[in-house]
Amino acid sequence: MFLFTVRNVLLFVFLPLLSRAQTNPITPTTTQYNVVAQSDSTGDAITEETTPSTNVGAGQSVIFAPSTRRRAIQAVEIKNRLKIDGRLDEAEWKQSKLARRFIQVDPQQGRPATFGTDVRIVYNRHFLYIAAINHDSLGQKALRVPNFKRDFSSRAHDLFGVSIDGFNDQRNAMTFVTNPHSTQRDLLSFDDVLYDEDWDGFWKVRTTRTDSGWVAEMQIPWQTLRYAHSTDSTQSWGINFFRNRRYSNELSAWSPFPRAFTSSRMTYAGLLTGLKPPPPSPNIRIQPYVLVSDDRYNGTEVGYGQSANVKLGGDAKWAINPNTVLDLTLNTDFAQADVDRQVNNLTRFSVLFPERRAFFLENASLFGAGLPGNNITGEGGSMVIKPFFSRTIGLATLADGTSGPVPIDAGARLVYRSLNRNYGGMVIRQRGVPGSPTTDFVVGRYVENIGQRNRIGTLFTLKNVHGTDSIGSRQNGTLALDGFFRLSEKWTYSAMVVGSLSSAGTDKGLSAYSQVIYRTNQVVGWWTQSLVTRTFNPEMGFVSRSDVIATTPGLYLVNRSKWLPKWVRNFEPGAFFEIYHKASTGYLQETQANFNPIWLTFQNGGSIGIFANSTFQRLDDGDYRPLGLGIASGKYRYVRYTTMFSTDPSKKVSFQFNGETGAYYDGHLNYGRVTMLVAPIPHAAFTFSAEANDFKKVGGYTGTISLYSVESRLAVNPRLQLISFFQRNTFTEKNAWNIRLAWEFQPLSFLYIVYNSGTYAGSIRTIDRQREQHVIGKLSYLKQF
């Protein structure tokens, strides 16, 4: 009976959604282009290129089609190696072609950029060099750089970036970005949908700041770039340049794209011609490390004692060819990884803590099939379905019942990417410790690209837990089928079905989702349907909620009418809904109707929004109770109101506020979170945050549970920083300290000194405070052959 119900739900929802997307094609508006031969007033040569007409600005709201005649810039070959100092005083730069005349993406899509940007490209047999002169009449007074954090927020910084498509397939992009103080941001992307934002490439950049703007000079080794093997002596790559002038919050690009998309939408990219890269050949990168640590414990639960340890290990990367990369890791260590932030969860959904470990972050998008969830814009609601989630590796429940890190002995990952298909596999051996036997993790992924817009794929996982003297071995696995279809520039459709199975026939379950999204400059809409059966158990994956059928449609508008005040950029009213039925019974378990009549995005990047959330909850015996509150079983209906406010994040002082009030189950809850960022100079940035949940007669409990944190970042430059973080949770009575000195003495070679300290009350809540303290020194050195 249950399978019959599930089948009908899937047919009833999935097929109409696909039909809706396919039977409503919308032809994008095209853009007019002119071909011009340019030269500047100094006589420098400017490459012949295709430039968009400024009359596009009259239709700044359109989703225009990619041009059939792409802008082009010619790279110039040089013999010498350049000094990377951000000064551009070598004669070789004068020999290069010049690309300019950037076009606004936001706020006035299609109009010329307010301030000019000049880009030059040269190369030799070792490096590709890219230089950008970012003109600004206000000079250094206009520059906004709140901090020196690597992979900095693009919303808060002045920046210049380049997206490179070495295969020229208009799907893959390697993006390199810098701010006026040489801080690096880089990422990999596919189809402008899947992103490896935490990928750290091997490259170098230096900048200078003047009274007429700022200059960026990039040096990218050929070994870092991925490009096709070609019998032609000269290659052409897809490329785009973009700039954010944060003072006026203006985003511009050399080859324009609609503001609803990003610079990674390589169908809108221009061409880099005249390249003669060295023939792709195997290149090897090794990164050994040595670590020393002092660990101290004091408490009846954590034990008493002190130990000192020395650890050796490292990683290796072998680019077998332009398409295939093999990564190896031995005695893997993540001492430098950022610590998790504590969370007080007030929902029925499990908290998804992000992956922060470098080995698992690279190529994460290939293995990241699933429904990511988004409870801010509403796309997919709060549901997360991931058949593979790397945080299940190296973390386990130990013999004392606590959860903690487990050593990884070794691992390997092979990834292949091409125009037609992508595939990869990963094998990890996790060391056996008391309470957690030796465990093998295996994941495989295959994706076939269909045409220029679509792809289908499969993913499998296998977890093999070795037997011990007291417990036999066991296995758990999943198999997933998924697809992504770009039906037009505005419509996308994705779907996935996953099955799980454990040894002895247990954990035999199913999950699935179907999602259609419509995205333009004026409207964003979606409908997501998802299912997780009660027995679905992906031990190498993650689901935020089990035994559920979720329906989550939504819509918001992006309005830029002339009646809006000049200080408002967007008026974005909307509504989204979350409806959850219990899959095993069909009973309605929860509904949320979120109405957002006001959301204003300011010209300076700040925003304000007001929400009203009408909620129905059905709590059965055995259902999750937030924070363990004693809420009685039954049906509850209540309304909550939310206000969100943020100021310009690029300023020296900025604020964020999120406040909620209203009924909550059988009582009342007031919630508030305030964050203040203070950055008097880019070298010093401080973040203060306070969160409070004030309960009144919720499950018989009246009181306030708070969470406080302080974070500081003191930097000599982007390569030498002292970062500290403190957090206190009054619910768990836990205090946590993390202090990290990081020195990147050469690209991707680091010296870390880390101090971690934590105190908490323990499970018995006695005066016997549990204390842990760890002091770690780690030196890693990267050598590329």
Short mmCIF file of C-alpha atoms in Angstrom, two decimals, residues 497-737:
data_model
loop_
_atom_site.label_atom_id
_atom_site.label_comp_id
_atom_site.label_asym_id
_atom_site.label_seq_id
_atom_site.Cartn_x
_atom_site.Cartn_y
_atom_site.Cartn_z
CA VAL A 497 16.10 9.07 -7.07
CA VAL A 498 18.22 7.34 -4.38
CA GLY A 499 17.93 3.89 -2.82
CA SER A 500 19.70 2.67 0.31
CA LEU A 501 20.44 -0.86 1.51
CA SER A 502 22.43 -2.36 4.39
CA SER A 503 23.70 -5.87 4.96
CA ALA A 504 21.11 -8.45 5.96
CA GLY A 505 18.51 -6.52 3.94
CA THR A 506 18.02 -3.72 6.46
CA ASP A 507 17.76 0.04 5.74
CA LYS A 508 16.00 -0.69 2.49
CA GLY A 509 14.58 2.72 1.67
CA LEU A 510 14.03 5.37 -0.97
CA SER A 511 14.43 9.11 -1.38
CA ALA A 512 13.77 11.36 -4.36
CA TYR A 513 13.28 14.94 -5.39
CA SER A 514 12.06 16.91 -8.39
CA GLN A 515 12.64 20.64 -8.83
CA VAL A 516 11.77 23.18 -11.49
CA ILE A 517 13.16 26.74 -11.27
CA TYR A 518 12.27 29.82 -13.29
CA ARG A 519 14.78 32.66 -13.03
CA THR A 520 14.81 36.04 -14.74
CA ASN A 521 15.86 39.56 -13.79
CA GLN A 522 12.32 40.23 -12.53
CA VAL A 523 10.96 36.91 -11.24
CA VAL A 524 12.34 33.88 -9.44
CA GLY A 525 9.97 30.96 -8.93
CA TRP A 526 10.33 27.28 -8.01
CA TRP A 527 8.45 24.13 -7.14
CA THR A 528 10.24 21.34 -5.31
CA GLN A 529 8.83 17.95 -4.42
CA SER A 530 10.84 15.56 -2.27
CA LEU A 531 10.40 12.22 -0.55
CA VAL A 532 12.32 10.34 2.14
CA THR A 533 10.91 7.02 3.35
CA ARG A 534 11.12 5.95 6.96
CA THR A 535 13.73 3.23 6.32
CA PHE A 536 16.02 5.27 4.06
CA ASN A 537 19.46 5.33 5.69
CA PRO A 538 22.47 6.63 3.71
CA GLU A 539 25.30 6.17 6.23
CA MET A 540 27.69 8.03 3.91
CA GLY A 541 25.11 10.72 3.15
CA PHE A 542 22.82 13.19 4.86
CA VAL A 543 19.08 13.78 5.03
CA SER A 544 17.69 16.62 7.10
CA ARG A 545 14.42 14.82 7.81
CA SER A 546 13.17 11.23 7.43
CA ASP A 547 9.78 9.68 6.77
CA VAL A 548 8.50 12.73 4.92
CA ILE A 549 6.91 13.93 1.69
CA ALA A 550 7.75 17.61 1.20
CA THR A 551 6.09 20.12 -1.14
CA THR A 552 7.85 23.48 -1.30
CA PRO A 553 6.74 25.99 -3.96
CA GLY A 554 7.61 29.68 -3.93
CA LEU A 555 7.97 32.92 -5.84
CA TYR A 556 9.51 36.35 -5.39
CA LEU A 557 9.63 39.42 -7.61
CA VAL A 558 12.59 41.68 -8.36
CA ASN A 559 11.14 45.12 -9.01
CA ARG A 560 13.13 48.20 -10.07
CA SER A 561 10.30 50.60 -10.90
CA LYS A 562 10.94 54.32 -11.12
CA TRP A 563 8.66 55.00 -8.15
CA LEU A 564 11.21 53.43 -5.80
CA PRO A 565 13.38 55.85 -3.81
CA LYS A 566 16.86 56.37 -5.25
CA TRP A 567 18.48 54.62 -2.29
CA VAL A 568 16.54 51.41 -3.05
CA ARG A 569 17.85 49.10 -5.79
CA ASN A 570 15.33 46.23 -5.58
CA PHE A 571 11.86 45.73 -4.15
CA GLU A 572 11.46 41.95 -3.78
CA PRO A 573 8.12 40.83 -2.32
CA GLY A 574 7.42 37.11 -2.31
CA ALA A 575 5.88 34.07 -0.73
CA PHE A 576 7.03 30.50 -0.25
CA PHE A 577 5.44 27.47 1.33
CA GLU A 578 6.61 24.29 3.03
CA ILE A 579 4.19 21.37 3.39
CA TYR A 580 5.32 18.13 5.02
CA HIS A 581 3.38 14.86 5.19
CA LYS A 582 4.60 11.78 7.04
CA ALA A 583 5.47 9.30 4.28
CA SER A 584 4.59 6.18 6.28
CA THR A 585 1.07 7.32 7.22
CA GLY A 586 0.19 10.13 4.81
CA TYR A 587 -0.75 12.41 7.74
CA LEU A 588 -0.11 16.13 7.43
CA GLN A 589 2.69 16.82 9.89
CA GLU A 590 3.78 20.42 9.30
CA THR A 591 2.98 23.43 7.12
CA GLN A 592 4.60 26.84 6.87
CA ALA A 593 3.19 29.68 4.79
CA ASN A 594 5.83 32.40 4.59
CA PHE A 595 4.68 35.77 3.27
CA ASN A 596 7.32 38.39 2.55
CA PRO A 597 5.48 41.62 1.63
CA ILE A 598 8.58 43.78 2.05
CA TRP A 599 12.14 43.07 1.03
CA LEU A 600 14.21 46.07 0.01
CA THR A 601 17.76 45.79 -1.25
CA PHE A 602 19.56 49.11 -0.89
CA GLN A 603 21.91 50.61 -3.43
CA ASN A 604 24.76 50.26 -0.92
CA GLY A 605 24.22 46.50 -0.50
CA GLY A 606 22.19 46.60 2.71
CA SER A 607 18.66 45.22 2.99
CA ILE A 608 15.51 45.06 5.09
CA GLY A 609 12.76 42.44 5.04
CA ILE A 610 9.56 41.62 6.89
CA PHE A 611 8.03 38.14 7.02
CA ALA A 612 4.86 36.59 8.42
CA ASN A 613 4.93 32.83 8.95
CA SER A 614 1.72 30.90 9.60
CA THR A 615 2.62 27.46 10.95
CA PHE A 616 0.82 24.18 11.65
CA GLN A 617 2.61 21.49 13.67
CA ARG A 618 1.48 17.99 14.55
CA LEU A 619 3.66 16.41 17.23
CA ASP A 620 3.30 12.68 17.75
CA ASP A 621 4.85 10.62 20.50
CA GLY A 622 8.49 10.03 19.67
CA ASP A 623 8.80 13.06 17.39
CA TYR A 624 11.76 15.39 17.84
CA ARG A 625 11.33 18.14 20.47
CA PRO A 626 13.43 21.29 19.94
CA LEU A 627 16.19 21.53 22.58
CA GLY A 628 14.55 18.63 24.41
CA LEU A 629 11.63 20.78 25.59
CA GLY A 630 8.73 18.86 27.09
CA ILE A 631 6.11 19.85 24.51
CA ALA A 632 3.02 17.63 24.69
CA SER A 633 1.87 15.63 21.69
CA GLY A 634 -0.93 17.27 19.73
CA LYS A 635 -1.71 19.81 17.03
CA TYR A 636 -0.52 23.40 17.18
CA ARG A 637 -1.26 26.45 15.02
CA TYR A 638 0.54 29.73 15.45
CA VAL A 639 1.88 32.76 13.59
CA ARG A 640 5.36 34.25 13.86
CA TYR A 641 6.71 37.55 12.56
CA THR A 642 10.28 38.18 11.42
CA THR A 643 12.33 41.26 10.62
CA MET A 644 15.74 41.13 8.94
CA PHE A 645 17.98 44.14 8.53
CA SER A 646 21.55 44.60 7.34
CA THR A 647 23.70 47.63 6.55
CA ASP A 648 26.37 48.09 3.89
CA PRO A 649 28.76 45.13 4.50
CA SER A 650 31.70 46.95 2.90
CA LYS A 651 31.87 49.75 5.47
CA LYS A 652 34.19 49.90 8.45
CA VAL A 653 31.26 49.25 10.76
CA SER A 654 28.26 47.18 9.67
CA PHE A 655 25.33 45.45 11.37
CA GLN A 656 23.03 42.52 10.79
CA PHE A 657 19.84 41.92 12.76
CA ASN A 658 17.32 39.08 12.70
CA GLY A 659 14.37 39.27 15.08
CA GLU A 660 11.35 36.99 15.49
CA THR A 661 8.32 37.09 17.77
CA GLY A 662 5.06 35.24 18.16
CA ALA A 663 3.54 32.03 19.44
CA TYR A 664 5.61 28.85 19.44
CA TYR A 665 3.87 25.49 20.00
CA ASP A 666 2.09 25.84 23.37
CA GLY A 667 3.84 29.05 24.45
CA HIS A 668 5.61 32.12 23.15
CA LEU A 669 9.12 32.68 21.79
CA ASN A 670 11.08 35.87 21.14
CA TYR A 671 14.27 35.40 19.14
CA GLY A 672 16.98 37.91 18.32
CA ARG A 673 20.39 37.77 16.67
CA VAL A 674 22.66 40.80 16.30
CA THR A 675 26.02 40.80 14.53
CA MET A 676 28.38 43.77 14.37
CA LEU A 677 31.45 43.84 12.14
CA VAL A 678 34.16 46.39 12.91
CA ALA A 679 37.04 46.78 10.44
CA PRO A 680 38.82 50.11 11.05
CA ILE A 681 41.54 49.03 8.59
CA PRO A 682 41.78 45.94 6.35
CA HIS A 683 44.52 44.58 8.65
CA ALA A 684 42.17 44.35 11.65
CA ALA A 685 38.60 43.03 11.58
CA PHE A 686 36.37 42.07 14.52
CA THR A 687 32.97 40.38 14.58
CA PHE A 688 30.69 40.41 17.63
CA SER A 689 27.56 38.29 17.66
CA ALA A 690 24.81 37.59 20.20
CA GLU A 691 21.79 35.31 19.86
CA ALA A 692 18.99 34.87 22.39
CA ASN A 693 15.91 32.62 22.54
CA ASP A 694 13.46 33.87 25.16
CA PHE A 695 10.92 31.09 25.92
CA LYS A 696 7.67 31.71 27.79
CA LYS A 697 5.82 28.58 28.90
CA VAL A 698 7.02 26.43 25.99
CA GLY A 699 6.67 22.84 27.14
CA GLY A 700 6.50 24.20 30.66
CA TYR A 701 9.83 26.01 30.28
CA THR A 702 10.33 29.74 30.80
CA GLY A 703 13.79 31.14 30.38
CA THR A 704 16.43 32.44 27.97
CA ILE A 705 19.00 30.42 26.07
CA SER A 706 21.82 32.46 24.57
CA LEU A 707 24.77 32.05 22.24
CA TYR A 708 27.62 34.57 22.14
CA SER A 709 30.67 34.75 19.90
CA VAL A 710 33.63 37.03 19.20
CA GLU A 711 35.92 36.65 16.19
CA SER A 712 39.01 38.65 15.27
CA ARG A 713 41.32 38.66 12.26
CA LEU A 714 44.65 40.49 12.58
CA ALA A 715 46.75 40.46 9.43
CA VAL A 716 50.12 41.77 8.42
CA ASN A 717 49.06 40.94 4.85
CA PRO A 718 46.84 38.26 3.23
CA ARG A 719 49.60 35.68 3.82
CA LEU A 720 50.28 36.25 7.54
CA GLN A 721 47.24 36.33 9.80
CA LEU A 722 46.23 35.67 13.40
CA ILE A 723 42.61 34.50 13.63
CA SER A 724 40.77 33.89 16.89
CA PHE A 725 37.27 32.78 17.74
CA PHE A 726 35.41 32.45 21.06
CA GLN A 727 31.89 31.13 21.55
CA ARG A 728 29.71 30.54 24.61
CA ASN A 729 26.50 28.53 24.61
CA THR A 730 24.35 28.87 27.72
CA PHE A 731 22.24 25.82 26.74
CA THR A 732 25.15 23.37 26.73
CA GLU A 733 27.20 25.53 29.13
CA LYS A 734 30.06 25.17 26.68
CA ASN A 735 32.86 27.67 26.07
CA ALA A 736 35.07 27.17 23.00
CA TRP A 737 38.30 28.91 21.98
#
